[in-house]
DNA sequence: CCGCATCCAATCCGATACTG
DNA sequence: CAGTATCGGATTGGATGCGG
């Protein structure tokens, strides 16, 4: 239990649990968050639309992910009081501002996936 | 740069399991990968040095994360045959190229964490 | 149409003990 | 110093059924 943590470390130190980067990573780290944000990039979508568009997501995880995004102010949920219910989700300004860094990551993935797969092949066989 | 397509869908569709973005997210999605990469940003580090620097990581997870990064060609592991053993880890060129998009994400986190926390507060109390 | 509740299997991960 | 091996609690997440 030797605490290396000196009580006055800067809050952005990524090794502290309360740091922004850590919190963001905890949010986008899960399997679905980034996919949902991406699916909302083009504009508002209905619940069923998202479920159909994001291959493999279960109702449970889609709902859970949308709630978490809504809670963090990244997604706005609008309920239209009609029958049958119509619920639309769209990115907030904050949510849209996340698209740029996410896009950079996607760009990296596309540009470098071949190298990564090749390295994996080498590692497993060599 | 060869594509990894299988079937008729485009390889960059993030909803396909084999897509680069999905694979990258699976890699950086876990709790420790990004922290380890960050801890190696300044140069080579020894195993124990990393363990000490990354607060809260267990031996098991540190080793596991380093192996995964090595397998993907993002980290280079060098064993110096001396007693006691000396093992150094450092980012490869590929690994270093990941620092930019990761940095963009970190900047977003720092710039927007306050808004996220405020939204959370609203959601929980309102 | 939207989404919550429950069950349950799979996985993750920290703790602990041991090794060259 | 730099790991490996194993156990068990905690978490994740899919499947299913129900409710507004």
CSV table of C-alpha atoms (C1' of nucleotides) in Angstrom, one decimal:
chain,number,residue,atom,x,y,z
A,1,UNK,CA,0.0,0.0,0.0
A,2,UNK,CA,2.8,2.4,-0.6
A,3,UNK,CA,1.2,5.4,-2.2
A,4,UNK,CA,3.3,7.0,-4.8
A,5,UNK,CA,0.7,9.6,-5.2
A,6,UNK,CA,1.7,12.9,-3.7
A,7,UNK,CA,-1.5,14.7,-2.8
A,8,UNK,CA,-0.8,17.7,-5.0
A,9,UNK,CA,-0.4,16.1,-8.4
A,10,UNK,CA,-1.9,18.0,-11.3
A,11,UNK,CA,-5.4,16.9,-12.1
A,12,UNK,CA,-4.5,16.0,-15.7
A,13,UNK,CA,-2.0,13.4,-14.8
A,14,UNK,CA,-3.5,10.4,-16.7
A,15,UNK,CA,-2.6,8.0,-14.0
A,16,UNK,CA,-4.9,9.6,-11.5
A,17,UNK,CA,-8.4,8.3,-11.6
A,18,UNK,CA,-10.1,11.7,-11.6
A,19,UNK,CA,-8.1,13.0,-14.5
A,20,UNK,CA,-10.1,14.1,-17.6
A,21,UNK,CA,-8.3,11.8,-20.0
A,22,UNK,CA,-8.9,8.8,-17.8
A,23,UNK,CA,-12.6,9.7,-17.6
A,24,UNK,CA,-12.9,10.1,-21.3
A,25,UNK,CA,-11.2,6.8,-21.9
A,26,UNK,CA,-13.5,5.1,-19.5
A,27,UNK,CA,-16.4,6.5,-21.5
A,28,UNK,CA,-15.2,5.8,-25.1
A,29,UNK,CA,-13.4,2.7,-24.0
A,30,UNK,CA,-16.5,0.5,-24.1
A,31,UNK,CA,-17.5,-1.4,-27.2
A,32,UNK,CA,-20.3,0.8,-28.4
A,33,UNK,CA,-19.9,4.4,-27.5
A,34,UNK,CA,-17.7,5.4,-30.5
A,35,UNK,CA,-19.9,3.5,-32.9
A,36,UNK,CA,-23.0,5.2,-31.6
A,37,UNK,CA,-21.4,8.6,-31.9
A,38,UNK,CA,-20.3,7.8,-35.4
A,39,UNK,CA,-23.8,6.6,-36.3
A,40,UNK,CA,-25.1,10.0,-35.2
A,41,UNK,CA,-22.5,12.0,-37.1
A,42,UNK,CA,-24.8,12.7,-40.1
A,43,UNK,CA,-27.8,13.9,-38.1
A,44,UNK,CA,-30.6,12.8,-35.8
A,45,UNK,CA,-31.6,9.1,-35.8
A,46,UNK,CA,-34.4,7.2,-34.3
A,47,UNK,CA,-33.8,4.4,-31.8
A,48,UNK,CA,-34.7,1.6,-34.2
A,49,UNK,CA,-32.7,3.2,-36.9
A,50,UNK,CA,-29.6,3.1,-34.7
A,51,UNK,CA,-30.2,-0.5,-33.7
A,52,UNK,CA,-30.5,-1.5,-37.4
A,53,UNK,CA,-27.4,0.5,-38.4
A,54,UNK,CA,-25.1,-0.6,-35.7
A,55,UNK,CA,-24.5,-4.2,-36.5
A,56,UNK,CA,-24.4,-6.5,-33.5
A,57,UNK,CA,-25.6,-4.2,-30.8
A,58,UNK,CA,-28.2,-5.5,-28.4
A,59,UNK,CA,-31.2,-3.4,-27.2
A,60,UNK,CA,-29.7,-3.4,-23.8
A,61,UNK,CA,-26.3,-2.0,-24.8
A,62,UNK,CA,-27.8,0.5,-27.2
A,63,UNK,CA,-30.0,1.9,-24.6
A,64,UNK,CA,-27.3,1.9,-22.0
A,65,UNK,CA,-24.9,3.6,-24.3
A,66,UNK,CA,-27.3,6.3,-25.3
A,67,UNK,CA,-28.2,7.0,-21.7
A,68,UNK,CA,-24.6,7.4,-20.8
A,69,UNK,CA,-24.0,9.8,-23.7
A,70,UNK,CA,-27.1,11.7,-22.8
A,71,UNK,CA,-25.9,12.0,-19.2
A,72,UNK,CA,-22.6,13.4,-20.3
A,73,UNK,CA,-24.3,16.0,-22.5
A,74,UNK,CA,-23.0,14.5,-25.7
A,75,UNK,CA,-26.3,13.4,-27.1
A,76,UNK,CA,-29.7,15.0,-26.9
A,77,UNK,CA,-32.8,12.8,-26.6
A,78,UNK,CA,-36.1,14.1,-28.0
A,79,UNK,CA,-39.4,12.3,-27.3
A,80,UNK,CA,-42.3,13.1,-29.6
A,81,UNK,CA,-45.5,12.4,-27.8
A,82,UNK,CA,-47.2,10.5,-30.5
A,83,UNK,CA,-48.5,7.0,-31.0
A,84,UNK,CA,-46.5,5.0,-31.7
A,85,UNK,CA,-43.7,6.7,-29.7
A,86,UNK,CA,-41.0,8.5,-31.7
A,87,UNK,CA,-37.7,9.1,-30.1
A,88,UNK,CA,-34.9,10.9,-31.8
A,89,UNK,CA,-31.2,11.1,-30.8
A,90,UNK,CA,-28.8,13.6,-32.0
A,91,UNK,CA,-25.3,14.9,-31.1
A,92,UNK,CA,-25.1,18.0,-29.1
A,93,UNK,CA,-22.6,20.7,-29.9
A,94,UNK,CA,-20.3,19.1,-27.4
A,95,UNK,CA,-20.9,15.7,-29.0
A,96,UNK,CA,-20.1,17.1,-32.4
A,97,UNK,CA,-16.9,18.6,-31.2
A,98,UNK,CA,-15.8,15.0,-30.3
A,99,UNK,CA,-16.1,14.0,-33.9
A,100,UNK,CA,-12.8,15.6,-34.9
A,101,UNK,CA,-10.5,13.7,-32.5
A,102,UNK,CA,-12.4,10.6,-33.1
A,103,UNK,CA,-11.9,11.1,-36.8
A,104,UNK,CA,-8.2,11.5,-36.3
A,105,UNK,CA,-8.1,8.1,-34.5
A,106,UNK,CA,-10.2,6.5,-37.3
A,107,UNK,CA,-7.8,8.0,-39.9
A,108,UNK,CA,-4.8,6.4,-38.0
A,109,UNK,CA,-6.6,3.1,-37.8
A,110,UNK,CA,-7.3,3.0,-41.6
A,111,UNK,CA,-3.8,4.1,-42.5
A,112,UNK,CA,-2.0,1.7,-40.2
A,113,UNK,CA,-4.1,-1.4,-39.9
A,114,UNK,CA,-2.0,-3.2,-42.5
A,115,UNK,CA,1.2,-2.7,-40.5
A,116,UNK,CA,-0.5,-3.8,-37.3
A,117,UNK,CA,-1.8,-7.0,-38.9
A,118,UNK,CA,1.6,-7.7,-40.4
A,119,UNK,CA,3.3,-7.2,-37.1
A,120,UNK,CA,0.8,-9.6,-35.5
A,121,UNK,CA,1.5,-12.2,-38.2
A,122,UNK,CA,5.3,-11.9,-37.5
A,123,UNK,CA,4.8,-12.2,-33.8
A,124,UNK,CA,2.6,-15.2,-34.0
A,125,UNK,CA,4.7,-17.1,-36.5
A,126,UNK,CA,8.2,-15.8,-36.0
B,1,UNK,CA,-1.7,-0.4,-48.2
B,2,UNK,CA,-3.8,-3.5,-48.5
B,3,UNK,CA,-7.3,-3.7,-47.4
B,4,UNK,CA,-8.7,-6.4,-45.1
B,5,UNK,CA,-12.1,-6.7,-46.8
B,6,UNK,CA,-14.0,-10.0,-46.8
B,7,UNK,CA,-17.3,-10.1,-48.4
B,8,UNK,CA,-18.8,-7.2,-50.3
B,9,UNK,CA,-19.0,-4.5,-47.6
B,10,UNK,CA,-16.3,-1.7,-47.6
B,11,UNK,CA,-13.5,-2.5,-45.1
B,12,UNK,CA,-13.8,0.8,-43.3
B,13,UNK,CA,-17.4,0.4,-42.3
B,14,UNK,CA,-17.0,0.7,-38.5
B,15,UNK,CA,-19.9,-1.7,-37.9
B,16,UNK,CA,-18.0,-4.7,-39.4
B,17,UNK,CA,-16.0,-6.6,-36.9
B,18,UNK,CA,-12.9,-6.8,-39.2
B,19,UNK,CA,-12.8,-3.0,-39.8
B,20,UNK,CA,-9.6,-1.2,-38.8
B,21,UNK,CA,-11.4,1.3,-36.6
B,22,UNK,CA,-13.1,-1.5,-34.7
B,23,UNK,CA,-9.9,-3.3,-34.2
B,24,UNK,CA,-8.1,-0.3,-33.0
B,25,UNK,CA,-10.9,0.5,-30.6
B,26,UNK,CA,-10.7,-3.1,-29.3
B,27,UNK,CA,-7.0,-2.5,-28.6
B,28,UNK,CA,-7.1,1.0,-27.0
B,29,UNK,CA,-10.4,0.3,-25.4
B,30,UNK,CA,-9.0,-1.5,-22.4
B,31,UNK,CA,-8.1,0.2,-19.3
B,32,UNK,CA,-4.3,0.3,-19.6
B,33,UNK,CA,-3.1,0.5,-23.3
B,34,UNK,CA,-3.4,4.2,-23.6
B,35,UNK,CA,-1.7,4.8,-20.3
B,36,UNK,CA,1.2,2.5,-21.2
B,37,UNK,CA,1.7,4.2,-24.6
B,38,UNK,CA,1.6,7.6,-22.8
B,39,UNK,CA,4.2,6.4,-20.3
B,40,UNK,CA,6.5,5.5,-23.1
B,41,UNK,CA,6.0,8.7,-25.0
B,42,UNK,CA,9.2,10.3,-23.5
B,43,UNK,CA,11.5,7.4,-24.4
B,44,UNK,CA,12.4,3.8,-23.3
B,45,UNK,CA,11.4,2.6,-19.9
B,46,UNK,CA,12.1,-0.5,-17.9
B,47,UNK,CA,9.4,-2.8,-16.7
B,48,UNK,CA,9.5,-1.7,-13.0
B,49,UNK,CA,9.7,1.9,-14.0
B,50,UNK,CA,6.5,1.5,-15.9
B,51,UNK,CA,4.8,-0.3,-13.0
B,52,UNK,CA,5.8,2.5,-10.7
B,53,UNK,CA,4.8,5.2,-13.0
B,54,UNK,CA,1.4,3.9,-14.0
B,55,UNK,CA,-0.5,4.1,-10.8
B,56,UNK,CA,-2.8,1.2,-10.0
B,57,UNK,CA,-1.7,-1.2,-12.7
B,58,UNK,CA,-1.1,-4.8,-11.6
B,59,UNK,CA,1.9,-6.9,-12.8
B,60,UNK,CA,-0.5,-9.1,-14.7
B,61,UNK,CA,-2.1,-6.3,-16.6
B,62,UNK,CA,1.1,-4.4,-17.3
B,63,UNK,CA,2.7,-7.5,-18.8
B,64,UNK,CA,-0.4,-8.4,-20.7
B,65,UNK,CA,-0.7,-4.9,-22.1
B,66,UNK,CA,2.9,-4.7,-23.1
B,67,UNK,CA,2.7,-8.1,-24.8
B,68,UNK,CA,-0.4,-7.0,-26.8
B,69,UNK,CA,1.4,-3.8,-27.8
B,70,UNK,CA,4.5,-5.7,-28.8
B,71,UNK,CA,2.4,-8.1,-30.8
B,72,UNK,CA,0.8,-5.3,-32.7
B,73,UNK,CA,4.2,-3.7,-33.5
B,74,UNK,CA,3.6,-0.6,-31.4
B,75,UNK,CA,6.2,-1.4,-28.8
B,76,UNK,CA,9.7,-2.8,-29.1
B,77,UNK,CA,10.9,-5.0,-26.2
B,78,UNK,CA,14.7,-5.3,-25.7
B,79,UNK,CA,16.2,-7.8,-23.3
B,80,UNK,CA,19.7,-7.1,-22.0
B,81,UNK,CA,21.3,-10.4,-21.0
B,82,UNK,CA,22.8,-9.2,-17.7
B,83,UNK,CA,22.2,-10.1,-14.1
B,84,UNK,CA,19.8,-8.9,-12.8
B,85,UNK,CA,17.8,-8.9,-16.0
B,86,UNK,CA,17.2,-5.6,-17.7
B,87,UNK,CA,14.3,-5.2,-20.1
B,88,UNK,CA,13.5,-2.0,-21.8
B,89,UNK,CA,10.3,-1.1,-23.7
B,90,UNK,CA,10.0,1.7,-26.2
B,91,UNK,CA,7.6,2.9,-28.8
B,92,UNK,CA,8.2,1.8,-32.4
B,93,UNK,CA,7.8,4.3,-35.2
B,94,UNK,CA,4.3,3.0,-35.6
B,95,UNK,CA,3.7,3.4,-31.9
B,96,UNK,CA,5.0,7.0,-32.0
B,97,UNK,CA,2.7,7.8,-34.8
B,98,UNK,CA,-0.2,6.9,-32.6
B,99,UNK,CA,0.7,9.7,-30.2
B,100,UNK,CA,-0.7,12.4,-32.3
B,101,UNK,CA,-4.4,11.2,-32.5
B,102,UNK,CA,-4.1,10.1,-28.9
B,103,UNK,CA,-3.0,13.6,-28.0
B,104,UNK,CA,-5.9,15.1,-29.9
B,105,UNK,CA,-8.2,13.0,-27.7
B,106,UNK,CA,-6.4,14.0,-24.6
B,107,UNK,CA,-6.8,17.7,-25.5
B,108,UNK,CA,-10.5,17.3,-26.1
B,109,UNK,CA,-10.8,15.6,-22.7
B,110,UNK,CA,-9.0,18.4,-20.9
B,111,UNK,CA,-10.9,21.1,-22.8
B,112,UNK,CA,-14.3,19.6,-22.2
B,113,UNK,CA,-14.3,17.7,-19.0
B,114,UNK,CA,-15.9,20.6,-17.1
B,115,UNK,CA,-18.9,20.6,-19.5
B,116,UNK,CA,-19.2,16.9,-19.2
B,117,UNK,CA,-19.2,17.0,-15.5
B,118,UNK,CA,-21.7,19.8,-15.4
B,119,UNK,CA,-24.0,17.9,-17.8
B,120,UNK,CA,-23.7,14.9,-15.5
B,121,UNK,CA,-24.7,17.0,-12.5
B,122,UNK,CA,-27.7,18.3,-14.3
B,123,UNK,CA,-28.8,14.9,-15.4
B,124,UNK,CA,-28.5,13.3,-12.0
B,125,UNK,CA,-30.2,16.1,-10.1
B,126,UNK,CA,-32.7,17.5,-12.6
C,1,DC,C1',-42.0,1.8,-31.2
C,2,DC,C1',-39.2,2.3,-27.3
C,3,DG,C1',-37.0,0.4,-23.5
C,4,DC,C1',-36.7,-1.7,-18.8
C,5,DA,C1',-35.8,-6.0,-15.8
C,6,DT,C1',-33.9,-10.3,-15.1
C,7,DC,C1',-31.0,-14.2,-15.7
C,8,DC,C1',-26.8,-16.1,-16.7
C,9,DA,C1',-22.4,-17.1,-19.2
C,10,DA,C1',-18.1,-15.1,-20.5
C,11,DT,C1',-14.6,-12.1,-19.7
C,12,DC,C1',-11.7,-9.0,-17.0
C,13,DC,C1',-8.7,-8.0,-13.6
C,14,DG,C1',-6.5,-7.6,-8.9
C,15,DA,C1',-4.3,-10.4,-5.4
C,16,DT,C1',-1.3,-13.7,-4.3
C,17,DA,C1',2.3,-17.0,-4.7
C,18,DC,C1',6.2,-18.6,-7.1
C,19,DT,C1',10.6,-18.6,-10.5
C,20,DG,C1',15.2,-17.8,-13.1
D,1,DC,C1',14.5,-7.4,-11.8
D,2,DA,C1',11.1,-9.2,-14.7
D,3,DG,C1',8.2,-11.9,-15.1
D,4,DT,C1',4.6,-16.7,-14.9
D,5,DA,C1',0.6,-19.3,-12.8
D,6,DT,C1',-3.6,-19.5,-10.6
D,7,DC,C1',-7.8,-18.2,-8.1
D,8,DG,C1',-12.0,-15.9,-7.4
D,9,DG,C1',-14.7,-11.6,-7.1
D,10,DA,C1',-16.4,-8.1,-10.1
D,11,DT,C1',-18.0,-6.5,-14.3
D,12,DT,C1',-19.7,-7.0,-19.0
D,13,DG,C1',-23.0,-8.0,-22.2
D,14,DG,C1',-26.3,-11.1,-24.8
D,15,DA,C1',-30.9,-13.3,-24.6
D,16,DT,C1',-35.4,-13.2,-23.2
D,17,DG,C1',-39.6,-11.6,-21.5
D,18,DC,C1',-42.6,-7.8,-20.1
D,19,DG,C1',-44.6,-3.0,-20.0
D,20,DG,C1',-46.0,1.9,-21.5
